[in-house]
XYZ file of C-alpha atoms in Angstrom:
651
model
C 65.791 139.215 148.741
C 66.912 136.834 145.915
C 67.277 133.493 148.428
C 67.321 130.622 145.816
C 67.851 127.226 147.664
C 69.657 123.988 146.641
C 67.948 121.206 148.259
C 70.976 119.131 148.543
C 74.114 119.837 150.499
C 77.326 117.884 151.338
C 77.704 114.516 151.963
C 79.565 113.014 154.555
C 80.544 109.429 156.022
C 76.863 107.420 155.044
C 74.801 111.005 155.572
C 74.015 113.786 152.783
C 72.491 116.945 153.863
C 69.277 118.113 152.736
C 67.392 121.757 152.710
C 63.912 122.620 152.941
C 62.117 125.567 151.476
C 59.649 127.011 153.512
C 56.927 127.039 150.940
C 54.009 130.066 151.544
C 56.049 131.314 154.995
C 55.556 134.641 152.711
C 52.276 135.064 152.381
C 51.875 134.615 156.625
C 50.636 137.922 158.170
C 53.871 139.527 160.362
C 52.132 138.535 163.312
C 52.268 134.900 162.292
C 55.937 135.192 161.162
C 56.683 136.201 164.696
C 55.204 134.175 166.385
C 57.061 131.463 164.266
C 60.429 133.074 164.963
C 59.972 133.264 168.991
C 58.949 129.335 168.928
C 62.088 128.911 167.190
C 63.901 130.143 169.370
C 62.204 127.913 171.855
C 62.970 124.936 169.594
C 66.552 125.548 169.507
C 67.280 126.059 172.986
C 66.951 122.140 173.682
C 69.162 120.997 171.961
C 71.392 120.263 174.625
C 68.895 118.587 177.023
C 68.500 116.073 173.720
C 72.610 115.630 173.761
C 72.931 114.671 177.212
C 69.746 112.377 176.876
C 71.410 110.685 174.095
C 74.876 109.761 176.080
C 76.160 110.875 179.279
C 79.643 112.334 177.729
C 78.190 113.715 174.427
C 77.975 117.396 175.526
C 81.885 116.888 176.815
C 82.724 115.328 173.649
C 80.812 117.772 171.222
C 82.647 120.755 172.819
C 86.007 118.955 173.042
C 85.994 118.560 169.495
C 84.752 121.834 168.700
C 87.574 123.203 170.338
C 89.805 121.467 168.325
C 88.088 121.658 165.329
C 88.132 125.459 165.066
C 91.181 125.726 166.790
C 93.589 128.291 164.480
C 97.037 127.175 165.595
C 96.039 122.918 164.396
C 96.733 122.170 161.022
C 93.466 122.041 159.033
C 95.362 119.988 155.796
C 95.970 116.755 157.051
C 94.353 113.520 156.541
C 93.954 113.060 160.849
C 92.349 116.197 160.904
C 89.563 115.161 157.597
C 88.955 112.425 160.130
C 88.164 113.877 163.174
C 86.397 116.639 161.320
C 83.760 113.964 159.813
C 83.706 112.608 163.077
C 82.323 115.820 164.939
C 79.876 115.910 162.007
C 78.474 112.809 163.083
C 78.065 113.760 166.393
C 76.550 116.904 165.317
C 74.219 115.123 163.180
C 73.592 112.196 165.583
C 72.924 114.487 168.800
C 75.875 112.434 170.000
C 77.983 109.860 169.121
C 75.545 107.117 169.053
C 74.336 106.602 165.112
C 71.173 108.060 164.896
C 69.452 105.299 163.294
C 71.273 101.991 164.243
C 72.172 103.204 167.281
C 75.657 101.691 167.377
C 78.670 103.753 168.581
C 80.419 105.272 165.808
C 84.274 104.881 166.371
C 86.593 107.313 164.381
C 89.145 106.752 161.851
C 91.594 109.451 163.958
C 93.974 108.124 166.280
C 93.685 108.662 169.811
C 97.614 109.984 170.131
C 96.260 112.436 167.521
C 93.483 113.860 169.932
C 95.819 113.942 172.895
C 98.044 115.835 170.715
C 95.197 118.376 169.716
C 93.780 118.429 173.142
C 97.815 119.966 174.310
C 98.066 121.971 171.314
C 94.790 124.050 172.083
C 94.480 126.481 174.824
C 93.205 124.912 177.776
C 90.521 127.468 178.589
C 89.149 126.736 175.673
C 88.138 122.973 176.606
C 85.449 122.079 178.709
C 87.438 121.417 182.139
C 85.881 120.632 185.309
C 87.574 122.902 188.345
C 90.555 121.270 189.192
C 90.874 119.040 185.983
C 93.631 118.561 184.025
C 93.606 118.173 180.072
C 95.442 114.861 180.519
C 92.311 113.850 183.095
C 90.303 115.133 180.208
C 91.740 112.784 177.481
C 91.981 109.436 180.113
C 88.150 109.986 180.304
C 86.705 110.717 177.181
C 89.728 108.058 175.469
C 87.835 104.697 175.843
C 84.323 106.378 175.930
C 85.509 107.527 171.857
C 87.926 105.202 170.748
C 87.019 101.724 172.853
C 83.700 99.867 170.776
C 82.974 97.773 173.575
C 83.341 100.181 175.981
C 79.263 101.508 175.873
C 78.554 100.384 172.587
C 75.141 101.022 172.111
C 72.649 104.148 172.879
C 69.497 101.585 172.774
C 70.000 98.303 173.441
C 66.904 95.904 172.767
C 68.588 92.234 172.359
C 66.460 89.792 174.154
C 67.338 88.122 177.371
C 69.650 91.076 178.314
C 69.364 93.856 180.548
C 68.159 96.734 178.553
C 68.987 99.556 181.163
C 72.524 98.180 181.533
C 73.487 97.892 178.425
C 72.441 101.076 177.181
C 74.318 104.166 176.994
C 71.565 106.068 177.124
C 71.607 109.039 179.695
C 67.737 107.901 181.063
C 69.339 105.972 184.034
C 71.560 106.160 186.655
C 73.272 102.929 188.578
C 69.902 101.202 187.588
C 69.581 97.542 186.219
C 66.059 97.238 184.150
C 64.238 95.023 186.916
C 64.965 97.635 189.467
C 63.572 100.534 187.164
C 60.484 98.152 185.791
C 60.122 97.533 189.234
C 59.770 101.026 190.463
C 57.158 101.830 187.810
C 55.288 98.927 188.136
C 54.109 100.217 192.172
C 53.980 104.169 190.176
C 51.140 102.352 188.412
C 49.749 100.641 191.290
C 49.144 103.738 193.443
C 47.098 104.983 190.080
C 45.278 102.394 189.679
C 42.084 103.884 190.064
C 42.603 107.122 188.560
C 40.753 108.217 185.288
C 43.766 109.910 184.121
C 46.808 108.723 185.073
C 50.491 110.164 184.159
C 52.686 109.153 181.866
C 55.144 107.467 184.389
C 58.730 108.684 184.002
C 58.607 110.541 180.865
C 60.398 113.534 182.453
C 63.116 112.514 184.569
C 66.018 110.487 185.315
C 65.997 107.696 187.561
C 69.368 107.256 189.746
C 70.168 105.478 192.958
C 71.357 107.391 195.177
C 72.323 105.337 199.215
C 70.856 102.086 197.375
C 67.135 104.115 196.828
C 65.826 104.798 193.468
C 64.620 108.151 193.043
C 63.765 110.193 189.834
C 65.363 113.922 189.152
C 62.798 115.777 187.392
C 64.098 117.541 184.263
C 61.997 120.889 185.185
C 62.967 124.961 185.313
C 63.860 123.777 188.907
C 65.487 120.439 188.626
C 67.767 118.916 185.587
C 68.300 120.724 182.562
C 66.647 123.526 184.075
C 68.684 126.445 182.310
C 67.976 124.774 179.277
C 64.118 124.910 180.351
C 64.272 128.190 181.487
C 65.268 129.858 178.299
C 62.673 127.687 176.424
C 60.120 129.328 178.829
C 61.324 132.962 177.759
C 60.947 132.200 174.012
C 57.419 130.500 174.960
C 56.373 133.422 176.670
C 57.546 135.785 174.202
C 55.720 133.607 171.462
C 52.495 134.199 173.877
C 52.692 138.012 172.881
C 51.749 137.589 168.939
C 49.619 134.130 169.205
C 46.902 133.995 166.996
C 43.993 133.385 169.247
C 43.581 132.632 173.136
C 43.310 128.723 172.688
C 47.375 129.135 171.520
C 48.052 131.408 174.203
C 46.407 128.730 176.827
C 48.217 125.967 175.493
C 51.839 127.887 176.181
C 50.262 128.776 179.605
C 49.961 125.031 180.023
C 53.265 124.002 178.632
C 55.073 126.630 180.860
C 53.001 125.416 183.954
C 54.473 121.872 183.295
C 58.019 123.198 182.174
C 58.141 124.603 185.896
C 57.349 122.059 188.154
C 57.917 119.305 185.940
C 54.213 117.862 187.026
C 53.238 115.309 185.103
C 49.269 115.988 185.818
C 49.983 119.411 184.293
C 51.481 117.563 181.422
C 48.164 115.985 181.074
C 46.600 119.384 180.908
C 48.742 121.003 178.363
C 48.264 117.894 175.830
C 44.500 118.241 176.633
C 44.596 122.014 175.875
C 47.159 121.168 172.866
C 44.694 118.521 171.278
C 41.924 121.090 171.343
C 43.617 124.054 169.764
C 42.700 123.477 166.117
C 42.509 127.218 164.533
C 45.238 129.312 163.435
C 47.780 129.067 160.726
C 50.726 127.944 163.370
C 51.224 125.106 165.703
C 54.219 123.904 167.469
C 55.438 120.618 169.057
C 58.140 121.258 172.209
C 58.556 118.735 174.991
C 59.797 115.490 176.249
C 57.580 113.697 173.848
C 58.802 110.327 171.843
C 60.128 107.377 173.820
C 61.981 105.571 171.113
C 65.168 106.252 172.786
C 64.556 104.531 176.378
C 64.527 100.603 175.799
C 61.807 100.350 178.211
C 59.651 103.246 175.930
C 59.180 105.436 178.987
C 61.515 108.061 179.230
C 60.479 111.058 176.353
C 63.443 112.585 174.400
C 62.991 116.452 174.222
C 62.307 117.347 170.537
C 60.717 121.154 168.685
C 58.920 121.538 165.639
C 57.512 124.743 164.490
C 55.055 124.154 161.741
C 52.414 126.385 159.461
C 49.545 125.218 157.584
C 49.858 123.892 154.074
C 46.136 124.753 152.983
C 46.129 122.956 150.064
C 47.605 119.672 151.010
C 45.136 120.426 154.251
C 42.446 119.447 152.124
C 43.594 115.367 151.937
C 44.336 114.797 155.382
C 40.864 116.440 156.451
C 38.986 114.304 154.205
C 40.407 111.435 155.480
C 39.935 112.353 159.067
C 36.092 113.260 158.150
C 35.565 109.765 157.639
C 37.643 108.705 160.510
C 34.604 106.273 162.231
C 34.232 104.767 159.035
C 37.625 104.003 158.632
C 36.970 102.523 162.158
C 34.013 100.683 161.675
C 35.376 98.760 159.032
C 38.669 97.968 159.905
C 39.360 93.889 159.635
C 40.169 93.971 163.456
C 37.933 92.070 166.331
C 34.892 94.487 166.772
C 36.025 94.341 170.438
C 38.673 96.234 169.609
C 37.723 98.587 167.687
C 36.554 102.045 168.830
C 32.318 102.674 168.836
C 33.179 106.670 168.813
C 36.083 108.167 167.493
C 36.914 111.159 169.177
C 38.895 114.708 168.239
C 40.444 112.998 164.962
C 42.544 116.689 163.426
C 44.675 115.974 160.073
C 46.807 118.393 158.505
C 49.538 118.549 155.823
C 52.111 121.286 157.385
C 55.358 123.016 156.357
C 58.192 122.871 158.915
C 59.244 126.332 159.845
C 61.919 124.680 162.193
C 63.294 121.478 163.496
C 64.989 121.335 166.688
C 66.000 118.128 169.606
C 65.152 114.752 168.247
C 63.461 115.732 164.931
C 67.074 117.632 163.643
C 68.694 117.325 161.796
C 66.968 113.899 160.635
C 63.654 114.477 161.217
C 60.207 112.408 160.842
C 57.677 113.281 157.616
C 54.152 112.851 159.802
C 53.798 113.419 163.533
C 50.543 112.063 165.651
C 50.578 113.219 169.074
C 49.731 113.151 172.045
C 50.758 109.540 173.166
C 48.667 108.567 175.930
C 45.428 106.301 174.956
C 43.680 107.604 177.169
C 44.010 111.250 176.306
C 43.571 110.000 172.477
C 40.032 107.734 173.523
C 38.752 110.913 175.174
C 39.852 113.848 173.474
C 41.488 112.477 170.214
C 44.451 113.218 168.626
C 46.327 115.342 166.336
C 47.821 114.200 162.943
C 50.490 115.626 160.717
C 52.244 114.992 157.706
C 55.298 117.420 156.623
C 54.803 118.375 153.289
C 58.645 120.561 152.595
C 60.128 117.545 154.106
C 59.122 114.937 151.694
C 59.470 117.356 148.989
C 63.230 118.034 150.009
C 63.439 114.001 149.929
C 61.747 113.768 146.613
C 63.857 116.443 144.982
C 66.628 114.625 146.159
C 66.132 111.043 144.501
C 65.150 112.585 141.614
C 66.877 110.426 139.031
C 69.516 108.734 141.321
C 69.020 105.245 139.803
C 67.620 103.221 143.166
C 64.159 102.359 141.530
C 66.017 101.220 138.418
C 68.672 99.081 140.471
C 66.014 97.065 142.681
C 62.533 97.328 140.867
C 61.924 93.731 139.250
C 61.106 94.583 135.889
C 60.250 97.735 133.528
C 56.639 97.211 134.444
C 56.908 97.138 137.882
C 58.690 100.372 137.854
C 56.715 101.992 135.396
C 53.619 101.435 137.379
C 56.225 102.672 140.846
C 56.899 105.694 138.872
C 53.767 106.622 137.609
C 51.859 106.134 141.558
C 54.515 105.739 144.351
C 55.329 109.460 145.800
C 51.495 110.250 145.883
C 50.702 106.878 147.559
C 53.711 106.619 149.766
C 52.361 110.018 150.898
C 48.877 108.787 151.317
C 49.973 106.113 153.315
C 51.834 108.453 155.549
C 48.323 110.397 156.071
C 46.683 106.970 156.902
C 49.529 105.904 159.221
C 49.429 108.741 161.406
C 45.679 109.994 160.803
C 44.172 107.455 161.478
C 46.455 104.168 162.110
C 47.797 105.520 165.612
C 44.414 106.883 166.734
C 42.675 103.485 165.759
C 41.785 100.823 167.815
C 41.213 100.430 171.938
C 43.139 98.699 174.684
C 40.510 96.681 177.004
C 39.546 97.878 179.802
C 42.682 97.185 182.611
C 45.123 96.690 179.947
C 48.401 98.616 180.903
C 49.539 100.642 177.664
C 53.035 99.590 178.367
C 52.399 95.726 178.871
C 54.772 95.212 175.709
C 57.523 97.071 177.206
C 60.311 96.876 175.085
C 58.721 95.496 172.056
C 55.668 97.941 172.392
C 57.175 100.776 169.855
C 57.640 98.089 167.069
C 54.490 96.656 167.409
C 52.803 100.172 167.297
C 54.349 101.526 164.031
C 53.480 98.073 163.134
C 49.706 98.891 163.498
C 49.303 102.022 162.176
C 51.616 101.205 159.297
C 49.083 98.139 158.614
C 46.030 100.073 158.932
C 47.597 102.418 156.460
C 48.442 99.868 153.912
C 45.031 97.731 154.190
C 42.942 101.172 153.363
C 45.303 102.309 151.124
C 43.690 99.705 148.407
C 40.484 100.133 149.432
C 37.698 101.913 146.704
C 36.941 104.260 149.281
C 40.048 105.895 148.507
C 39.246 105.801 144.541
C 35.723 107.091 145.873
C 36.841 109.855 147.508
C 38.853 110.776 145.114
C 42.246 110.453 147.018
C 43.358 107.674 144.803
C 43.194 107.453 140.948
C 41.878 103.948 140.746
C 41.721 100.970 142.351
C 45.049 99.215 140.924
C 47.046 102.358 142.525
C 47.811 101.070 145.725
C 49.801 98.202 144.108
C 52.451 100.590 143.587
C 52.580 101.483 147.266
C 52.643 97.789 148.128
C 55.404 96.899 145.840
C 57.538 100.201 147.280
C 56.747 99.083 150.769
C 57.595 95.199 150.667
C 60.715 95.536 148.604
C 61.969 98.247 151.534
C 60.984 95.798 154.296
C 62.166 92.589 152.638
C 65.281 94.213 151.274
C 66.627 97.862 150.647
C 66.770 98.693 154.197
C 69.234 96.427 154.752
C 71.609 99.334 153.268
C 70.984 101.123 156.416
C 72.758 98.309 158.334
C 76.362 96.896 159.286
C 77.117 93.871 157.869
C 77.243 91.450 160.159
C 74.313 93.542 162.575
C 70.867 92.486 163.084
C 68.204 94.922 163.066
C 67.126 97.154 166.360
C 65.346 100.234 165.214
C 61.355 99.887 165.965
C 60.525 101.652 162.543
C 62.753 99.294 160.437
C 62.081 95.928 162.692
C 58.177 96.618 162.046
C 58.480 96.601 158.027
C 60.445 93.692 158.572
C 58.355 91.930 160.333
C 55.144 92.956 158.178
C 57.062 92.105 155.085
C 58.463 88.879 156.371
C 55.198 87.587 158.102
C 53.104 88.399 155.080
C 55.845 85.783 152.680
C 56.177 83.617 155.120
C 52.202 83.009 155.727
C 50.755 83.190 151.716
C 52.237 82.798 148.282
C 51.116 86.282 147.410
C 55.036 87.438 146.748
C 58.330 85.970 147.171
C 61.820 86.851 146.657
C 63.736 85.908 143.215
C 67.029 85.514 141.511
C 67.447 87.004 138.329
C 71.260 87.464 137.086
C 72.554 86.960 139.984
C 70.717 90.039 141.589
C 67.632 89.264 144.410
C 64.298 90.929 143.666
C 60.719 91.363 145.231
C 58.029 89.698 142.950
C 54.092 90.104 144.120
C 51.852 88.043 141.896
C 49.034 88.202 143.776
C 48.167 91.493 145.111
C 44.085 90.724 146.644
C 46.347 88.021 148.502
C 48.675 90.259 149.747
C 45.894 92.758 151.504
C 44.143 89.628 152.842
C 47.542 88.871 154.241
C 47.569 92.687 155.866
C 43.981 92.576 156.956
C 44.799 89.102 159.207
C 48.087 90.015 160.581
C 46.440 93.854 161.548
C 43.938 92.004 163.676
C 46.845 90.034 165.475
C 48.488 93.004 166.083
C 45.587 94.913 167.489
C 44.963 91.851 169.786
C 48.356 92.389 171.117
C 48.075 95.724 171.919
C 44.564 95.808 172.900
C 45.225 92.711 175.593
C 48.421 93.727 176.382
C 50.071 90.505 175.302
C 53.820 91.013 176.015
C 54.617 86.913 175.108
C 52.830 87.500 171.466
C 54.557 90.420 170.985
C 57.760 88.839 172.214
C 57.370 86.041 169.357
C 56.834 88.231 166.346
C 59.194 90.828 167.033
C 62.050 88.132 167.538
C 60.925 85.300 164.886
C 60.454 88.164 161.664
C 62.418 91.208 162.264
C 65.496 91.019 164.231
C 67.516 88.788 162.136
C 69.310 89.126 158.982
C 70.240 86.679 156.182
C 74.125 87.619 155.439
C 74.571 86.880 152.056
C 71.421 88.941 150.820
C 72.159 91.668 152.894
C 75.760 91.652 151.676
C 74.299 91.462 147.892
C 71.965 94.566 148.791
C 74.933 96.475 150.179
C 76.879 96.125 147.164
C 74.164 97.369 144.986
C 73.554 100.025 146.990
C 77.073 100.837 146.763
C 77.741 100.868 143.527
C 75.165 103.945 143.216
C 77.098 106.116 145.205
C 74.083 107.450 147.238
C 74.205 108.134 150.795
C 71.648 105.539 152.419
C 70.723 108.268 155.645
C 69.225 112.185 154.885
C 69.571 114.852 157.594
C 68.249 118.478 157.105
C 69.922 122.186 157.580
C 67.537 124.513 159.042
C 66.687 127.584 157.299
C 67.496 130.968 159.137
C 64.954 133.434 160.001
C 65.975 136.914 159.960
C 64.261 140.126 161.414
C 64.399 142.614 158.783
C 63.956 146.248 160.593
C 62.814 149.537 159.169
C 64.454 152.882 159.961
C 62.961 152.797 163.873
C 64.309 149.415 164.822
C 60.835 147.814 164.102
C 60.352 144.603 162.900
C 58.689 144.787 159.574
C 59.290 141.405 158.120
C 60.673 137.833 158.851
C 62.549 136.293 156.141
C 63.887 132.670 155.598
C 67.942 132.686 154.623
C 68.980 128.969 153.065
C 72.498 129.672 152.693
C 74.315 128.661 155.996
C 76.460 125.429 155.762
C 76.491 122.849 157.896
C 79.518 122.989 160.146
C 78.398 126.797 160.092
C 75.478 126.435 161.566
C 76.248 123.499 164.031
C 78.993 126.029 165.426
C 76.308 128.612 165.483
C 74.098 126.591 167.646
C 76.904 125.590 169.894
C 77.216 129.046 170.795
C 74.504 130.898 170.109
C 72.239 128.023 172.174
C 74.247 126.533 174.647
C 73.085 125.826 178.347
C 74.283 122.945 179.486
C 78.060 123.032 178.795
């Protein structure tokens, strides 16, 4: 089939749309290939369960405006309906209408008489009514929840001194303030004091009050989202048939177990069996996993990847994890904390065969699972970095003029140009290799002591374990840098994005909220603010990033790593508290209004979202499945409207 791809697609509001090629899915054996397509399938039938986790009235709204959007008697031609069609396209791409990144309601540009008038134009079988509902009842509720920005502003709210749970739109609580729900987990952990492996406490469920008690709804084949869960269990099962060994086919045992009674010991079992299974081509991630989305970091949003082996990237990520206890041994932490035996350390470079939940269609480039310490102190953990992803990215920049704009000097960039894809991707194998698995709470420490702050302060870690071996000779040594003045390239990339070109990612007038970009900040920040290893300079009237002292800067890395480890190893919620709030929430206006206008006089789209290939059965003259083949040419609304359909369980 001649299936050429173009790696970038439309662009829309402050997204563009991306494509990813699914490099060597060819030369898998058809066995392989199916099992990839039934875990598909799997992957794609959450996507609701990750709507309705993102925002109580999402799923409402999302078919609402599909309704109107492919509605044949509207007029497609005018400038209202542009609007509300780039407005369902942020929902689509946002799992709601939350911003995906920021987090901040996104209120469109189309009127709300406009939407009432759609919503009486359409035919009223067509819109998701509730039995006895009118389409006027319809409009009255979804009206403020679309068009009011105070009226549940925020998906994640993190602002210090408020209520958390409250304030966030969230669909993780029910008529719960935060004390209430810390409360409740607090006497969870109490009663598990004692044993060896404990659950992870409310990462499947909802908690409501119901008669003033607090109780949690499981999300299970049995309890919420259960006929989402149930056809994720058929396409599990159905992967089970062409597995590649029994260790796969155990681990979808386990999963299903857990997916059926929602049993969070089971839970424990399936990420022990999950951690284990290293042979085989294919591997798959499907679950209520990352807790990012709950300001408390409890709660797991569902996400799906389907993944295959990229053997010769493969070969990086498993020499670094071969030398994972010296990594350990001579990391610049307190020997206290550090780990005497590392344990189950498994590396790979993979190709995404789909994305699906909370990793589409903006997904992460490297993956290190499972969460629990425990689980990762006893039977390690599994790293990996997504090698089509980050080649879709790179394709894209390709000669889009941001290094130019914000790079200090010809130098500077030269040296960025010549180093910083292969070291940015280096540091992504340290970060999740071996920067997540590093390190040891003490013994009695409670792994979510930092509560709110807790997700910062761990992509804060493993990004500063990454960065302090990413200069070290041992890289040169084995081979996985060039030399030992490489890493300055990574450093220079890394500081400038914490310091300033993420601001393009925010509102003016905003502070930042999002763990990932509040963790550069603050490593970026702390590190000017306690050497004179860098510092920020005018230069016609344009702010840049100069480092002049590079050994300084690492020494800088080493000393704030081993504060950060002390946090998390001790548990200490005040220390975290400090740094989180004095370096990365805040934001000086008038840089971030110069960076903006930089930024915007590129004409690039500051947030990347992918379109997932489709797989198609190609039959012989029996009906028998001969082949799988990968089809890049669906568009976006396309195959949004496809999913909608095609997937949809909850609405």
């Amino acid at each position: 089939m001649n299936n050429p791809i173009k790696y970038s697609d439309e662009r829309f509001a402050d997204l563009q749309m991306l494509r990813y090629r699914l490099n060597g899915f060819e030369d898998l054996s058809l066995q392989q290939k199916k099992y990839v397509y039934c875990l598909a399938k799997a992957t794609l039938y959450g996507r609701d369960i990750t709507f309705d986790q993102f925002g109580a009235y999402n799923l409402r709204i999302r078919k609402t405006l599909e309704t109107v959007y492919t509605d044949e008697t509207i007029d497609h031609q005018t400038e209202e309906f542009r609007k509300l069609e780039t407005y369902l396209k942020r929902v689509w791409f946002s799992n709601g209408i939350y911003h995906h990144y920021g987090s901040l309601k996104f209120v469109p540009e189309f009127t709300p008489e406009y939407f009432s008038s759609c919503l009486k134009t359409v035919a009223a079988e067509r819109l998701p009514l509730r039995e006895g509902e009118t389409v006027s009842e319809l409009f009255e509720e979804l009206r403020p929840v679309i068009f009011d920005p105070s009226f549940l502003p925020k998906r994640v709210n993190k602002a210090d001194g408020q209520d958390l749970v409250a304030t966030s739109a969230c669909h993780f609580y029910e008529g719960v303030t935060q004390r209430e729900a810390e409360c409740f987990y607090e006497e969870q952990k109490k009663r598990f004091a004692d044993v060896a492996e404990p659950p992870s406490f409310g990462l499947n469920s909802t908690l409501v009050k119901e008669d003033g008690q607090l109780k949690e709804v499981t999300w299970c084949a049995n309890g919420r989202y259960a006929k989402a869960i149930r056809k994720i269990i058929v396409w599990l099962n159905k992967a089970r048939e062409y597995a590649e060994n029994e260790q796969q086919k155990h681990v979808i045992d386990s999963l299903v177990g857990y997916y059926e009674t929602g049993d969070l010991k089971l839970f424990n079992d399936y990420c022990k069996q999950w951690v284990g299974c290293l042979d085989g081509q294919t591997d798959f991630i499907n679950g209520f996993i990352e807790v990012y989305g709950d300001p408390l970091g409890l709660k797991g949003s569902w996400e799906g990847l389907v993944e295959y082996v990229d053997e010769e990237a493969t070969r990086r990520t498993e020499l670094i994890s071969r030398h994972a206890q010296w990594f350990e041994d001579h990391s610049p932490v307190d020997p206290r904390f550090r780990k005497s035996r590392v344990k189950g350390v498994s590396a790979k470079v993979i190709c995404a065969a789909m994305l699906g939940g909370d990793e589409y269609p903006s997904t992460a480039i490297g993956i290190n699972l499972p969460n629990a310490d425990w689980i990762r102190a006893e039977y390690g953990s599994k790293s990996i970095t997504i090698s089509n992803i980050t080649d879709a990215y790179d394709k894209a920049a390709q000669g889009n003029g941001f290094r130019e704009e914000f790079v200090i000097d010809e130098e500077t960039l030269a040296m960025i140009n010549r180093y910083a894809d292969a070291l940015d991707n280096l540091h992504t194998d340290l970060h999740e290799c071996l920067g997540h698995g590093s390190g040891q709470l003490l013994p009695g420490t409670d792994p979510d002591a930092l509560k709110a702050y807790g997700n910062t302060i761990e992509e804060a870690r493993a990004d500063l374990f990454g960065l302090y071996y990413v200069a070290d000779e041992k890289l040169v040594e084995l081979g996985l840098t060039p030399d030992k003045e490489a890493y300055r390239a990574q450093y220079y990339a890394y500081m400038m994005n914490g310091l300033l070109t993420q601001l393009v990612r925010i509102e003016l007038g905003h502070q930042i909220e999002e763990a990932h970009m509040l963790n550069r900040a603050l490593i970026a920040r702390w590190c000017i603010a306690h050497g004179d290893a860098m510092q920020l300079t005018v230069r016609d009237g344009k702010t840049y990033l100069d480092i002049h002292d590079y050994p300084q800067l690492r020494r800088l890395i080493a000393q704030l790593l081993a504060e950060i480890q002390r946090i998390k190893s001790e548990g200490d919620y005040e220390a975290a508290r400090r740094l989180v709030e004095d370096y990365a929430v805040k934001v000086d206006p008038e840089l971030h209004k110069e960076i903006k206008s930089r930024y915007e006089r590129l004409n690039l789209a500051p947030y990347k979202g992918f379109i997932n290939p489709v797989l198609l059965p190609q039959y012989d003259e029996k009906g028998e499945v001969v082949d799988i083949t990968p089809y890049y040419g669906e568009g976006y609304a396309q195959q949004m409207l496809r999913y909608s359909s095609e997937y949809a369980t909850l609405i």
